Short mmCIF file of C-alpha atoms in Angstrom, two decimals:
data_model
loop_
_atom_site.label_atom_id
_atom_site.label_comp_id
_atom_site.label_asym_id
_atom_site.label_seq_id
_atom_site.Cartn_x
_atom_site.Cartn_y
_atom_site.Cartn_z
CA UNK A 1 83.28 106.26 62.44
CA UNK A 2 84.02 103.35 64.76
CA UNK A 3 86.83 100.86 64.18
CA UNK A 4 86.75 97.61 66.21
CA UNK A 5 90.02 95.90 67.15
CA UNK A 6 89.28 92.61 68.96
CA UNK A 7 92.04 90.75 70.83
CA UNK A 8 94.66 93.36 69.99
CA UNK A 9 97.77 95.06 71.39
CA UNK A 10 98.73 98.63 72.20
CA UNK A 11 101.12 98.67 69.25
CA UNK A 12 98.37 97.59 66.85
CA UNK A 13 96.03 100.24 68.26
CA UNK A 14 98.65 102.94 67.73
CA UNK A 15 99.14 101.86 64.10
CA UNK A 16 95.38 101.80 63.57
CA UNK A 17 95.12 105.37 64.87
CA UNK A 18 97.69 106.52 62.32
CA UNK A 19 95.82 104.70 59.55
CA UNK A 20 92.48 106.23 60.57
CA UNK A 21 93.99 109.70 60.52
CA UNK A 22 95.58 109.15 57.11
CA UNK A 23 92.44 107.73 55.53
CA UNK A 24 89.99 110.10 57.14
CA UNK A 25 92.06 113.27 57.05
CA UNK A 26 91.93 113.69 60.83
CA UNK A 27 94.98 115.18 62.50
CA UNK A 28 96.34 115.06 66.04
CA UNK A 29 98.32 118.29 65.84
CA UNK A 30 95.49 120.33 67.35
CA UNK A 31 95.03 118.08 70.39
CA UNK A 32 95.97 119.94 73.55
CA UNK A 33 95.93 117.05 76.04
CA UNK A 34 95.24 113.37 76.65
CA UNK A 35 92.28 112.53 78.87
CA UNK A 36 92.34 109.05 80.41
CA UNK A 37 88.99 107.86 81.75
CA UNK A 38 89.34 104.96 84.16
CA UNK A 39 86.17 102.89 84.47
CA UNK A 40 86.12 99.95 86.86
CA UNK A 41 83.40 98.05 85.04
CA UNK A 42 81.60 98.40 81.74
CA UNK A 43 82.42 101.29 79.44
CA UNK A 44 81.08 104.51 80.91
CA UNK A 45 79.17 105.99 77.96
CA UNK A 46 77.97 108.97 80.00
CA UNK A 47 81.58 109.92 80.75
CA UNK A 48 82.53 109.50 77.07
CA UNK A 49 79.65 111.74 76.02
CA UNK A 50 80.75 114.39 78.53
CA UNK A 51 84.32 114.18 77.20
CA UNK A 52 83.10 114.48 73.61
CA UNK A 53 81.14 117.62 74.49
CA UNK A 54 84.07 119.10 76.42
CA UNK A 55 86.41 118.35 73.50
CA UNK A 56 84.77 121.10 71.47
CA UNK A 57 86.39 123.50 73.91
CA UNK A 58 89.48 121.36 74.58
CA UNK A 59 90.42 119.20 71.53
CA UNK A 60 92.00 116.07 72.97
CA UNK A 61 92.61 112.35 72.70
CA UNK A 62 90.36 110.39 75.03
CA UNK A 63 91.48 106.97 76.26
CA UNK A 64 88.80 105.00 78.09
CA UNK A 65 90.12 102.07 80.10
CA UNK A 66 87.58 99.51 81.31
CA UNK A 67 88.42 96.43 83.35
CA UNK A 68 86.16 93.44 82.69
CA UNK A 69 86.10 89.80 83.78
CA UNK A 70 87.32 87.08 81.47
CA UNK A 71 90.38 85.50 79.93
CA UNK A 72 93.49 87.67 79.49
CA UNK A 73 92.94 89.83 76.39
CA UNK A 74 92.65 93.39 75.18
CA UNK A 75 89.79 94.54 72.95
CA UNK A 76 89.77 98.07 71.55
CA UNK A 77 87.54 100.46 69.74
CA UNK A 78 88.56 103.67 67.96
CA UNK A 79 85.95 106.40 67.51
CA UNK A 80 86.49 109.48 65.35
CA UNK A 81 84.35 112.01 63.54
CA UNK A 82 80.73 112.21 64.60
CA UNK A 83 81.23 109.51 67.22
CA UNK A 84 83.94 111.48 69.04
CA UNK A 85 83.11 115.19 68.93
CA UNK A 86 86.31 117.17 68.41
CA UNK A 87 88.39 114.41 69.95
CA UNK A 88 89.50 110.91 69.02
CA UNK A 89 88.32 108.25 71.44
CA UNK A 90 90.14 104.98 72.12
CA UNK A 91 88.14 102.51 74.22
CA UNK A 92 90.20 99.75 75.83
CA UNK A 93 88.52 96.74 77.42
CA UNK A 94 91.10 94.77 79.35
CA UNK A 95 90.49 91.48 81.13
CA UNK A 96 92.52 89.06 83.21
CA UNK A 97 96.20 89.76 83.76
CA UNK A 98 96.17 92.32 80.93
CA UNK A 99 94.18 94.65 83.18
CA UNK A 100 96.70 94.44 86.05
CA UNK A 101 98.96 97.20 84.70
CA UNK A 102 96.83 100.13 83.47
CA UNK A 103 99.85 102.40 83.00
CA UNK A 104 101.46 100.13 80.39
CA UNK A 105 98.18 99.92 78.46
CA UNK A 106 97.84 103.68 77.98
CA UNK A 107 101.47 104.88 77.85
CA UNK A 108 101.95 104.00 74.18
CA UNK A 109 98.75 105.85 73.25
CA UNK A 110 99.47 109.18 74.96
CA UNK A 111 99.94 112.23 72.78
CA UNK A 112 103.64 113.23 72.76
CA UNK A 113 104.56 116.36 74.74
CA UNK A 114 100.95 116.93 75.83
CA UNK A 115 99.60 117.06 79.40
CA UNK A 116 97.83 114.00 80.77
CA UNK A 117 94.63 114.23 82.80
CA UNK A 118 93.13 111.16 84.48
CA UNK A 119 89.45 111.08 85.44
CA UNK A 120 87.75 108.44 87.59
CA UNK A 121 83.99 108.96 87.01
CA UNK A 122 83.11 106.25 89.53
CA UNK A 123 84.93 104.90 92.58
CA UNK A 124 88.42 106.39 92.70
CA UNK A 125 91.61 105.11 94.33
CA UNK A 126 92.13 106.05 97.96
CA UNK A 127 95.33 107.83 96.92
CA UNK A 128 94.91 109.07 93.30
CA UNK A 129 98.55 110.17 92.97
CA UNK A 130 99.77 106.84 94.27
CA UNK A 131 97.81 104.85 91.68
CA UNK A 132 99.28 103.49 88.47
CA UNK A 133 97.46 106.01 86.27
CA UNK A 134 97.77 108.88 88.72
CA UNK A 135 101.56 108.83 88.57
CA UNK A 136 101.60 109.75 84.86
CA UNK A 137 99.07 112.60 85.13
CA UNK A 138 99.43 116.32 85.72
CA UNK A 139 95.82 116.51 86.88
CA UNK A 140 93.74 113.83 88.60
CA UNK A 141 89.96 114.25 88.69
CA UNK A 142 87.72 112.30 91.05
CA UNK A 143 84.03 112.54 91.89
CA UNK A 144 83.26 111.84 95.53
CA UNK A 145 79.52 112.02 94.80
CA UNK A 146 79.84 108.79 92.76
CA UNK A 147 81.23 106.88 95.77
CA UNK A 148 79.18 104.65 98.03
CA UNK A 149 80.02 107.00 100.92
CA UNK A 150 80.66 110.47 99.40
CA UNK A 151 81.71 112.20 102.61
CA UNK A 152 84.16 109.43 103.52
CA UNK A 153 85.60 109.59 99.99
CA UNK A 154 86.16 113.31 100.42
CA UNK A 155 87.91 112.69 103.72
CA UNK A 156 90.25 110.16 102.10
CA UNK A 157 91.05 112.61 99.33
CA UNK A 158 91.92 115.26 101.90
CA UNK A 159 94.14 112.86 103.81
CA UNK A 160 96.06 111.87 100.65
CA UNK A 161 95.86 115.17 98.75
CA UNK A 162 98.68 115.89 96.30
CA UNK A 163 98.86 119.09 94.20
CA UNK A 164 97.08 118.32 90.94
CA UNK A 165 94.19 116.45 92.60
CA UNK A 166 90.69 117.84 92.23
CA UNK A 167 87.12 116.63 92.68
CA UNK A 168 83.84 117.48 91.00
CA UNK A 169 82.36 118.14 94.45
CA UNK A 170 84.49 121.31 94.38
CA UNK A 171 83.71 122.17 90.76
CA UNK A 172 79.98 122.07 91.49
CA UNK A 173 80.53 124.85 94.04
CA UNK A 174 81.83 127.42 91.54
CA UNK A 175 78.47 129.14 91.02
CA UNK A 176 77.63 129.06 94.74
CA UNK A 177 80.97 130.60 95.69
CA UNK A 178 80.63 133.29 93.03
CA UNK A 179 77.14 134.31 94.22
CA UNK A 180 78.14 134.42 97.89
CA UNK A 181 81.29 136.44 97.15
CA UNK A 182 79.24 138.86 95.06
CA UNK A 183 76.71 139.33 97.87
CA UNK A 184 79.51 140.23 100.32
CA UNK A 185 80.90 142.80 97.86
CA UNK A 186 77.80 144.98 98.41
CA UNK A 187 77.17 147.50 101.24
CA UNK A 188 77.22 147.61 104.25
CA UNK A 189 80.56 145.69 104.02
CA UNK A 190 80.25 144.37 107.55
CA UNK A 191 82.25 141.34 108.67
CA UNK A 192 80.51 137.99 108.77
CA UNK A 193 80.14 136.72 112.33
CA UNK A 194 78.76 133.28 111.59
CA UNK A 195 77.45 131.02 108.84
CA UNK A 196 75.01 128.17 108.39
CA UNK A 197 75.03 125.57 105.59
CA UNK A 198 72.24 123.05 104.98
CA UNK A 199 72.34 120.24 102.43
CA UNK A 200 71.81 116.59 101.69
CA UNK A 201 73.89 113.89 103.37
CA UNK A 202 74.88 112.43 99.98
CA UNK A 203 76.30 115.75 98.81
CA UNK A 204 80.04 116.14 99.47
CA UNK A 205 79.74 119.66 98.03
CA UNK A 206 77.80 120.64 101.16
CA UNK A 207 80.75 119.62 103.33
CA UNK A 208 83.24 121.43 101.09
CA UNK A 209 81.19 124.63 101.06
CA UNK A 210 81.11 124.67 104.86
CA UNK A 211 84.89 124.08 104.97
CA UNK A 212 85.48 126.86 102.41
CA UNK A 213 83.42 129.38 104.41
CA UNK A 214 85.18 128.37 107.62
CA UNK A 215 88.58 128.86 106.00
CA UNK A 216 87.85 132.08 104.11
CA UNK A 217 85.78 133.90 106.74
CA UNK A 218 87.45 132.49 109.88
CA UNK A 219 84.07 131.98 111.57
CA UNK A 220 82.16 129.08 113.06
CA UNK A 221 80.00 127.36 110.44
CA UNK A 222 76.92 125.43 111.53
CA UNK A 223 76.43 122.45 109.19
CA UNK A 224 73.01 120.80 108.96
CA UNK A 225 72.83 117.55 107.00
CA UNK A 226 69.48 116.15 105.88
CA UNK A 227 68.55 112.77 104.50
CA UNK A 228 68.27 112.44 100.71
CA UNK A 229 64.72 113.26 99.64
CA UNK A 230 64.21 115.73 102.47
CA UNK A 231 64.34 118.79 100.26
CA UNK A 232 66.18 119.32 96.95
CA UNK A 233 69.31 117.39 96.06
CA UNK A 234 72.72 118.78 96.97
CA UNK A 235 73.01 122.08 98.83
CA UNK A 236 69.72 123.49 100.16
CA UNK A 237 70.72 126.90 101.46
CA UNK A 238 73.50 129.02 102.94
CA UNK A 239 73.17 131.80 105.50
CA UNK A 240 75.82 134.41 106.30
CA UNK A 241 75.23 136.31 109.55
CA UNK A 242 76.21 139.98 109.89
CA UNK A 243 75.15 142.69 112.33
CA UNK A 244 72.87 144.24 109.70
CA UNK A 245 71.06 140.94 109.18
CA UNK A 246 71.33 137.59 107.43
CA UNK A 247 72.23 136.98 103.80
CA UNK A 248 70.44 133.84 102.64
CA UNK A 249 70.95 131.95 99.38
CA UNK A 250 68.58 129.02 98.88
CA UNK A 251 67.95 126.77 95.89
CA UNK A 252 64.82 124.85 95.03
CA UNK A 253 64.52 121.57 93.18
CA UNK A 254 64.17 123.36 89.85
CA UNK A 255 67.62 124.94 90.02
CA UNK A 256 66.39 128.47 90.78
CA UNK A 257 67.98 130.18 93.76
CA UNK A 258 66.58 133.01 95.86
CA UNK A 259 68.95 135.56 97.37
CA UNK A 260 67.66 137.38 100.43
CA UNK A 261 69.56 140.43 101.73
CA UNK A 262 68.61 142.95 104.45
CA UNK A 263 66.94 146.06 103.01
CA UNK A 264 66.81 144.67 99.46
CA UNK A 265 64.13 142.92 97.39
CA UNK A 266 64.33 139.21 96.74
CA UNK A 267 66.54 138.21 93.81
CA UNK A 268 65.89 135.08 91.78
CA UNK A 269 69.08 133.59 90.30
CA UNK A 270 69.61 130.70 87.93
CA UNK A 271 71.71 128.22 89.92
CA UNK A 272 71.31 124.82 88.21
CA UNK A 273 73.06 121.65 89.25
CA UNK A 274 76.09 121.33 86.98
CA UNK A 275 76.32 118.33 84.69
CA UNK A 276 79.41 116.25 83.94
CA UNK A 277 80.20 118.18 80.77
CA UNK A 278 80.26 121.53 82.58
CA UNK A 279 82.39 120.18 85.42
CA UNK A 280 84.86 118.47 83.10
CA UNK A 281 85.22 121.48 80.79
CA UNK A 282 85.94 123.75 83.75
CA UNK A 283 88.58 121.44 85.19
CA UNK A 284 90.34 121.14 81.82
CA UNK A 285 90.68 124.93 81.58
CA UNK A 286 93.44 124.82 84.15
CA UNK A 287 96.20 122.27 84.35
CA UNK A 288 98.06 123.86 87.25
CA UNK A 289 97.25 122.78 90.84
CA UNK A 290 94.21 124.39 92.44
CA UNK A 291 95.81 125.63 95.66
CA UNK A 292 92.55 126.82 97.23
CA UNK A 293 90.93 123.42 96.72
CA UNK A 294 93.98 121.84 98.32
CA UNK A 295 93.61 124.00 101.43
CA UNK A 296 89.86 123.37 101.68
CA UNK A 297 89.96 119.60 101.14
CA UNK A 298 92.81 119.15 103.61
CA UNK A 299 90.77 121.11 106.16
CA UNK A 300 87.77 118.89 105.47
CA UNK A 301 89.91 115.75 105.57
CA UNK A 302 91.35 116.67 108.96
CA UNK A 303 87.85 117.02 110.45
CA UNK A 304 86.24 114.03 108.69
#
């Protein structure tokens, strides 16, 4: 069900939410958090769909704030039931001076005594914590890959990092880090003496993976960056050098990775590129600061 509220106010939206719940039997008691999606332009339907899917694991209220051109006014849309997954979605389209204070627009719609997570699916503020929405959130999610210059965006995030910040460039590395750690847990248990990472220039995850290996293994990491289209998207392959030989994990365009280890047969591993729903659901599983990400992104920011 979708309820349109043209030229409205935050107070009227809040009352409409109560009415929708009373008439439809929906309740807010099971919501575990409020997710605020900040979209600079038109409503980001892909982000809303990802939030709806993630809400089946994390029931929540989703507030989508879009800034549009026009005379000062606030239009709203409430989505519940089949149009909102296991969440309730409030879409706010603010224009003119109404859009100048995002915090005041969403404060009256936050769930009481529930954590607040802010997600910028597109271009994010240079300093997420210093932004109007960032100050009210326990977790702040950005996506450097959506920026015009992903690597520069990652560097800015590292320079302004505050505990509670995270980025999908890091979340997309979860499967890579798990496979590499698993490979090092097998004999001969020799120390890694060097590493090589190759990936696309538009993939900030490639930069973060190199920084993570440098930090965790305390070795020199050779980073090779290729132009988009020269090989698969994102990370191409990783090599860990030990005296017994080289461990190599490479992924093709189809999302299948091949693990090569000295003295062992080739292993094919499913290593698909993670979609927005997977990344968002993982980040919502933890609301405490990711200390390892903080160390890695600050390292990357200091070298950017």
